[in-house]
Coordinates of C-alpha atoms and ligand atoms in Angstrom, one line a residue:
X1 CA 135.3 -6.5 30.9
X2 CA 133.0 -6.9 33.9
X3 CA 132.2 -4.6 35.7
X4 CA 130.7 -5.6 39.6
X5 CA 128.0 -3.4 41.2
X6 CA 127.3 -4.6 45.3
X7 CA 123.8 -4.3 45.9
X8 CA 122.9 -3.0 49.7
X9 CA 119.0 -3.4 49.3
X10 CA 118.9 -2.2 52.3
X11 CA 115.2 -1.8 54.6
X12 CA 111.9 -1.4 53.6
X13 CA 111.4 0.0 49.9
X14 CA 115.2 -1.0 49.8
X15 CA 114.9 -4.6 48.5
X16 CA 111.6 -3.7 46.4
X17 CA 113.5 -0.7 44.7
X18 CA 116.8 -2.0 44.3
X19 CA 114.9 -5.3 41.8
X20 CA 113.6 -2.9 39.6
X21 CA 116.7 -0.7 39.7
X22 CA 118.8 -4.6 39.0
X23 CA 116.2 -4.9 35.7
X24 CA 117.0 -1.5 34.7
X25 CA 121.6 -2.5 35.0
X26 CA 120.9 -5.6 33.5
X27 CA 118.9 -4.3 30.2
X28 CA 120.9 -2.3 29.3
X29 CA 123.8 -5.3 29.4
X30 CA 122.0 -6.7 27.7
X31 CA 121.3 -4.4 25.1
X32 CA 125.4 -3.5 24.6
X33 CA 127.0 -6.3 25.4
X34 CA 128.4 -5.4 28.5
X35 CA 128.9 -8.2 31.5
X36 CA 127.8 -6.4 34.7
X37 CA 128.3 -9.0 38.0
X38 CA 126.4 -8.7 40.1
X39 CA 127.2 -9.1 44.7
X40 CA 125.3 -9.1 47.7
X41 CA 125.9 -7.3 51.1
X42 CA 123.2 -6.8 53.9
X43 CA 123.1 -3.1 55.5
X44 CA 121.3 -1.3 57.7
X45 CA 118.0 -3.0 60.0
X46 CA 118.9 -6.4 58.1
X47 CA 122.1 -6.2 58.3
X48 CA 121.3 -5.6 62.3
X49 CA 119.1 -8.8 62.5
X50 CA 121.6 -10.7 61.5
X51 CA 125.0 -10.4 62.4
X52 CA 124.6 -7.6 65.5
X53 CA 125.3 -5.2 63.8
X54 CA 124.6 -2.6 60.4
X55 CA 127.6 -3.1 58.7
X56 CA 129.4 -5.9 59.0
X57 CA 132.8 -6.4 58.0
X58 CA 132.3 -8.5 55.0
X59 CA 129.8 -5.7 54.2
X60 CA 132.9 -3.6 53.3
X61 CA 134.6 -5.9 51.1
X62 CA 132.0 -6.7 49.0
X63 CA 131.5 -2.8 48.5
X64 CA 135.5 -2.5 48.5
X65 CA 135.9 -5.1 45.7
X66 CA 133.0 -3.6 43.6
X67 CA 133.5 -1.0 40.8
X68 CA 130.2 0.6 42.3
X69 CA 128.3 0.4 45.4
X70 CA 124.3 0.4 44.3
X71 CA 121.9 1.1 47.6
X72 CA 118.7 1.0 48.5
X73 CA 117.5 2.7 51.5
X74 CA 117.8 2.3 55.0
X75 CA 116.0 2.7 58.8
X76 CA 112.3 1.9 60.2
X77 CA 110.7 2.0 63.5
X78 CA 111.8 -1.4 64.1
X79 CA 115.2 -0.1 64.9
X80 CA 114.4 3.2 66.6
X81 CA 115.1 2.5 69.5
X82 CA 118.5 1.0 69.6
X83 CA 121.7 2.4 70.6
X84 CA 123.2 5.4 68.4
X85 CA 126.2 2.6 67.5
X86 CA 123.5 0.1 66.3
X87 CA 120.8 1.8 64.3
X88 CA 120.7 1.5 60.8
X89 CA 120.8 5.2 60.2
X90 CA 125.1 3.8 60.9
X91 CA 125.1 1.3 58.2
X92 CA 125.3 4.1 55.8
X93 CA 127.1 6.5 57.7
X94 CA 129.9 4.4 58.2
X95 CA 130.0 2.9 54.7
X96 CA 130.5 6.9 53.5
X97 CA 133.8 6.7 55.9
X98 CA 134.9 3.5 54.8
X99 CA 134.6 4.0 51.2
X100 CA 135.6 8.3 51.5
X101 CA 132.8 9.1 50.4
X102 CA 133.2 12.8 50.7
X103 CA 130.7 14.4 48.0
X104 CA 127.4 14.3 47.6
X105 CA 125.2 15.1 44.5
X106 CA 121.8 15.6 44.6
X107 CA 120.4 16.5 41.8
X108 CA 116.5 18.4 41.2
X109 CA 115.3 18.1 38.3
X110 CA 111.9 19.3 37.5
X111 CA 110.8 16.6 34.5
X112 CA 108.7 18.3 31.7
X113 CA 106.4 15.4 32.3
X114 CA 105.9 15.6 36.2
X115 CA 105.6 19.8 35.6
X116 CA 101.9 18.8 36.9
X117 CA 103.3 17.3 40.7
X118 CA 105.2 20.3 41.6
X119 CA 104.6 21.9 44.9
X120 CA 105.3 25.4 43.2
X121 CA 102.9 28.3 41.2
X122 CA 102.9 27.6 38.0
X123 CA 104.9 30.9 37.8
X124 CA 107.4 30.1 39.4
X125 CA 107.3 26.4 38.0
X126 CA 107.5 27.1 35.0
X127 CA 111.1 29.1 35.3
X128 CA 112.4 25.5 36.0
X129 CA 114.0 23.6 38.3
X130 CA 117.5 22.4 37.2
X131 CA 119.6 22.1 40.8
X132 CA 122.6 20.0 41.9
X133 CA 123.0 19.8 45.6
X134 CA 127.0 18.8 46.4
X135 CA 126.9 17.9 49.9
X136 CA 129.9 17.0 52.2
X137 CA 129.4 13.6 53.4
X138 CA 131.7 12.7 55.9
X139 CA 132.6 15.6 57.8
X140 CA 130.2 18.2 59.5
X141 CA 128.7 17.6 62.9
X142 CA 128.0 14.2 61.7
X143 CA 130.9 13.1 61.9
X144 CA 132.8 15.6 64.5
X145 CA 134.2 15.0 67.7
X146 CA 133.4 15.1 70.6
X147 CA 129.8 14.9 71.0
X148 CA 127.4 12.6 73.5
X149 CA 125.6 13.1 76.3
X150 CA 126.8 13.7 79.4
X151 CA 125.7 15.4 82.9
X152 CA 126.5 18.8 83.4
X153 CA 125.7 20.8 86.3
X154 CA 123.1 18.0 86.7
X155 CA 121.0 17.6 83.8
X156 CA 121.8 15.4 81.1
X157 CA 123.5 17.1 78.6
X158 CA 123.3 16.3 74.7
X159 CA 126.6 18.3 72.5
X160 CA 128.0 17.7 68.5
X161 CA 130.9 19.4 67.5
X162 CA 130.5 21.3 64.1
X163 CA 133.7 20.9 62.5
X164 CA 135.3 21.6 59.4
X165 CA 139.5 21.6 58.5
X166 CA 140.8 23.8 55.7
X167 CA 141.5 20.5 53.1
X168 CA 137.7 18.9 54.0
X169 CA 136.2 22.1 52.5
X170 CA 138.9 22.2 49.5
X171 CA 138.4 18.9 47.9
X172 CA 134.6 19.3 48.3
X173 CA 134.4 23.2 47.0
X174 CA 136.7 21.8 43.8
X175 CA 134.4 19.1 43.3
X176 CA 131.3 22.2 43.5
X177 CA 133.3 24.0 41.0
X178 CA 134.3 21.3 38.6
X179 CA 130.3 20.6 38.7
X180 CA 130.1 24.4 37.7
X181 CA 132.2 24.4 34.8
X182 CA 130.1 20.9 32.8
X183 CA 126.8 23.4 33.9
X184 CA 125.7 27.1 34.0
X185 CA 128.7 27.6 35.6
X186 CA 127.1 29.3 38.8
X187 CA 128.0 28.4 42.5
X188 CA 126.0 29.2 45.7
X189 CA 127.9 28.2 48.8
X190 CA 125.6 27.6 51.8
X191 CA 126.2 28.2 55.0
X192 CA 125.7 30.6 58.7
X193 CA 128.9 33.0 59.4
X194 CA 126.9 35.4 60.6
X195 CA 127.3 32.9 64.0
X196 CA 129.4 29.9 62.9
X197 CA 133.2 29.6 63.1
X198 CA 132.8 26.2 60.9
X199 CA 131.1 29.1 58.3
X200 CA 133.1 32.0 58.5
X201 CA 136.6 29.6 57.5
X202 CA 134.2 27.4 54.8
X203 CA 133.2 31.0 53.2
X204 CA 136.7 31.6 53.2
X205 CA 137.8 28.5 51.8
X206 CA 135.7 28.2 49.5
X207 CA 136.2 32.3 48.2
X208 CA 139.9 31.0 47.8
X209 CA 139.7 27.7 45.4
X210 CA 137.1 30.2 43.3
X211 CA 140.8 31.7 42.1
X212 CA 140.9 28.9 40.0
X213 CA 137.5 29.1 38.6
X214 CA 137.4 32.6 37.1
X215 CA 134.5 31.7 34.5
X216 CA 132.7 30.0 37.4
X217 CA 130.2 32.9 39.2
X218 CA 130.6 32.2 42.9
X219 CA 127.8 33.6 45.3
X220 CA 127.1 33.2 49.3
X221 CA 124.4 32.5 50.7
X222 CA 123.6 32.0 54.1
X223 CA 122.0 28.7 55.1
X224 CA 118.4 30.3 56.1
X225 CA 118.1 32.4 53.3
X226 CA 118.5 29.8 51.1
X227 CA 116.1 27.5 52.2
X228 CA 113.1 31.0 51.3
X229 CA 115.1 30.9 48.1
X230 CA 114.4 27.1 47.5
X231 CA 111.0 27.3 47.4
X232 CA 110.1 30.7 46.4
X233 CA 112.4 30.9 43.3
X234 CA 114.8 27.9 42.6
X235 CA 115.7 28.6 38.9
X236 CA 118.0 31.0 40.3
X237 CA 120.8 28.6 41.2
X238 CA 122.6 25.7 39.5
X239 CA 125.0 24.0 41.4
X240 CA 124.5 24.8 45.7
X241 CA 127.4 24.3 47.4
X242 CA 127.4 23.2 51.6
X243 CA 128.1 20.8 54.2
X244 CA 126.6 18.1 55.6
X245 CA 123.8 19.0 57.6
X246 CA 122.8 21.8 55.6
X247 CA 123.3 19.5 52.7
X248 CA 120.6 17.5 54.6
X249 CA 118.5 19.6 54.9
X250 CA 118.7 21.6 52.2
X251 CA 118.7 18.3 49.8
X252 CA 115.4 17.3 50.6
X253 CA 113.6 20.2 50.1
X254 CA 115.1 20.5 47.1
X255 CA 113.1 17.1 45.8
X256 CA 110.1 17.7 47.9
X257 CA 109.7 20.8 45.3
X258 CA 109.6 19.4 42.3
X259 CA 106.4 17.3 44.1
X260 CA 108.3 13.7 43.8
X261 CA 110.7 12.9 45.8
X262 CA 110.7 9.5 44.5
X263 CA 112.1 10.9 40.8
X264 CA 115.9 12.0 42.6
X265 CA 118.8 10.4 42.3
X266 CA 122.0 10.8 44.0
X267 CA 125.7 9.9 43.9
X268 CA 128.4 9.6 46.7
X269 CA 132.3 9.6 45.4
X270 CA 135.4 9.7 46.8
X271 CA 139.1 10.2 45.7
X272 CA 138.7 6.4 43.9
X273 CA 136.4 3.8 43.1
X274 CA 134.2 2.5 44.6
X275 CA 131.1 4.9 44.3
X276 CA 127.6 4.6 46.0
X277 CA 124.4 5.2 44.2
X278 CA 121.3 5.9 46.2
X279 CA 118.1 7.2 45.5
X280 CA 117.7 10.3 48.2
X281 CA 113.8 8.9 49.8
X282 CA 114.2 6.9 53.1
X283 CA 113.3 3.0 53.0
X284 CA 109.7 4.3 53.7
X285 CA 108.6 1.2 56.3
X286 CA 104.1 2.2 55.4
X287 CA 104.3 1.3 52.1
X288 CA 107.2 -1.3 52.4
X289 CA 105.5 -5.2 51.1
X290 CA 102.7 -4.0 49.1
X291 CA 104.8 -2.6 45.5
X292 CA 103.0 0.9 46.0
X293 CA 107.3 2.2 45.6
X294 CA 108.1 4.7 42.7
X295 CA 111.0 2.7 41.8
X296 CA 112.2 5.5 39.5
X297 CA 114.7 8.0 41.9
X298 CA 116.6 4.1 42.2
X299 CA 116.1 3.5 38.3
X300 CA 118.0 6.9 37.7
X301 CA 120.8 6.2 40.5
X302 CA 121.2 3.0 38.6
X303 CA 121.7 5.9 35.7
X304 CA 123.9 8.9 37.4
X305 CA 126.1 5.1 38.7
X306 CA 126.5 3.8 34.8
X307 CA 127.5 7.5 33.8
X308 CA 130.0 8.5 37.3
X309 CA 130.4 5.2 38.4
X310 CA 131.4 3.2 35.5
X311 CA 131.9 6.3 33.1
X312 CA 129.0 4.3 30.7
X313 CA 128.1 7.8 29.7
X314 CA 125.4 6.1 26.7
X315 CA 124.5 3.1 28.6
X316 CA 123.5 6.1 31.1
X317 CA 121.7 8.4 28.7
X318 CA 119.2 5.1 27.8
X319 CA 117.9 4.2 31.3
X320 CA 117.1 8.6 31.3
X321 CA 115.0 7.8 28.2
X322 CA 113.7 4.7 28.9
X323 CA 112.3 6.8 32.3
X324 CA 110.9 9.7 30.5
X325 CA 109.0 7.7 28.3
X326 CA 107.4 5.5 31.0
X327 CA 106.7 8.4 32.9
X328 CA 104.4 9.9 29.1
X329 CA 102.4 6.5 30.1
X330 CA 102.9 5.1 33.3
X331 CA 102.4 7.0 37.2
X332 CA 102.9 4.6 40.4
X333 CA 100.4 6.5 43.1
X334 CA 102.6 9.1 44.8
X335 CA 102.9 11.2 40.9
X336 CA 99.5 9.6 39.5
X337 CA 98.1 12.1 37.3
X338 CA 94.8 12.0 35.4
X339 CA 94.8 10.0 32.2
X340 CA 98.2 7.7 33.0
X341 CA 98.2 4.2 34.3
X342 CA 98.2 3.7 37.9
X343 CA 101.3 0.7 37.9
X344 CA 102.8 -1.0 41.3
X345 CA 107.1 -0.8 42.1
X346 CA 107.8 -4.1 39.6
X347 CA 105.0 -3.2 36.8
X348 CA 107.1 0.5 36.6
X349 CA 110.5 -1.5 36.6
X350 CA 109.7 -4.5 34.4
X351 CA 108.0 -1.0 31.7
X352 CA 111.8 0.6 32.2
X353 CA 113.6 -2.3 31.3
X354 CA 111.7 -3.1 28.2
X355 CA 112.0 0.8 26.8
X356 CA 115.5 0.0 27.2
X357 CA 115.0 -3.3 25.4
X358 CA 113.5 -2.2 22.6
X359 CA 113.4 2.0 21.8
Ligands
IPM1 C1 120.2 11.1 53.9 C2 119.7 10.5 54.7 C3 120.7 9.6 56.0 C4 121.9 11.3 56.0 C5 121.0 9.1 57.2 C6 120.2 8.0 56.8 C7 121.5 8.8 57.8 O1 118.6 11.4 55.5 O2 120.8 10.4 53.0 O3 120.4 12.2 53.5 O4 121.2 11.9 57.3 O5 122.4 11.6 55.6
MG2 MG1 118.2 13.0 54.5

């Protein structure tokens, strides 16, 4: 049976990296006799330029008609002056909401091949880094109403609302505990319950949901402490359960300490298909169009797409093995080390596709 994947390349390096991700998927399809059909739609600044909106209706329809969505990146200085509802970021926030993608899974893994790139002290890095941020993605201060900028007491005043309902907390907590059951069975829930009511409710509901998962060890941590612990000793974490804004910040931090923002994939899932898969890095406008981007986060997102989006774990393994093999010899500029061969985005994609075909 054929599966449809909707490609949303977006802006900046988005087009270059999605082309490599597609190559990997096509190589897998050829190797395993799977039929993959690709559709493509506009999002972000590219969509705004062509249609006047960062998320055209046709894009939402194309995504909904697919089995999985594969996104590059959005945004760039060209669109920075636009009003909030026209900005490229609105495209990505909008598609998350439209598809009900409330659960964002962001694994941060220090591959042995890349230990040299890790920003941590060798003694800390040696303890290992293999965690996953389970971030709530359709609520919190990102979407809470009221929001705006208005004049109060003669001053322009900006305001946003941090907001979570019990049900929103419950469903993401379930995802975190289920994820932990397949890993080291430890969940650390992040909040700011010493200050915020939203966080007090968060902690209460997470503690209640935990009763259904007696095998999982649950701890709670304030977000400021978590930011510190992540650089001090990330090996203490298995699953980090967070709200939208804390997860946005902590997942970049978790990715950066691995030394290779260009390596980390993500999945955004809802109650039903399609889910959306994307690298966690941005559109990198400074290197766009120069064949310098690292496509591996996107290629690893393709592996997540196969595993979580299309229930094809063996095929996903194939991609991940090919990436490890490729790293043994080839590197893009961001992860270059002595003794390796420096390659561009396209060549890295070719190497991985070739390995998938021949391994
Ligand atoms: C991310 C990004 C997005 C977010 C932006 C592009 C809206 O930073 O996926 O982490 O804040 O969620
Ligand atoms: Mg972010």
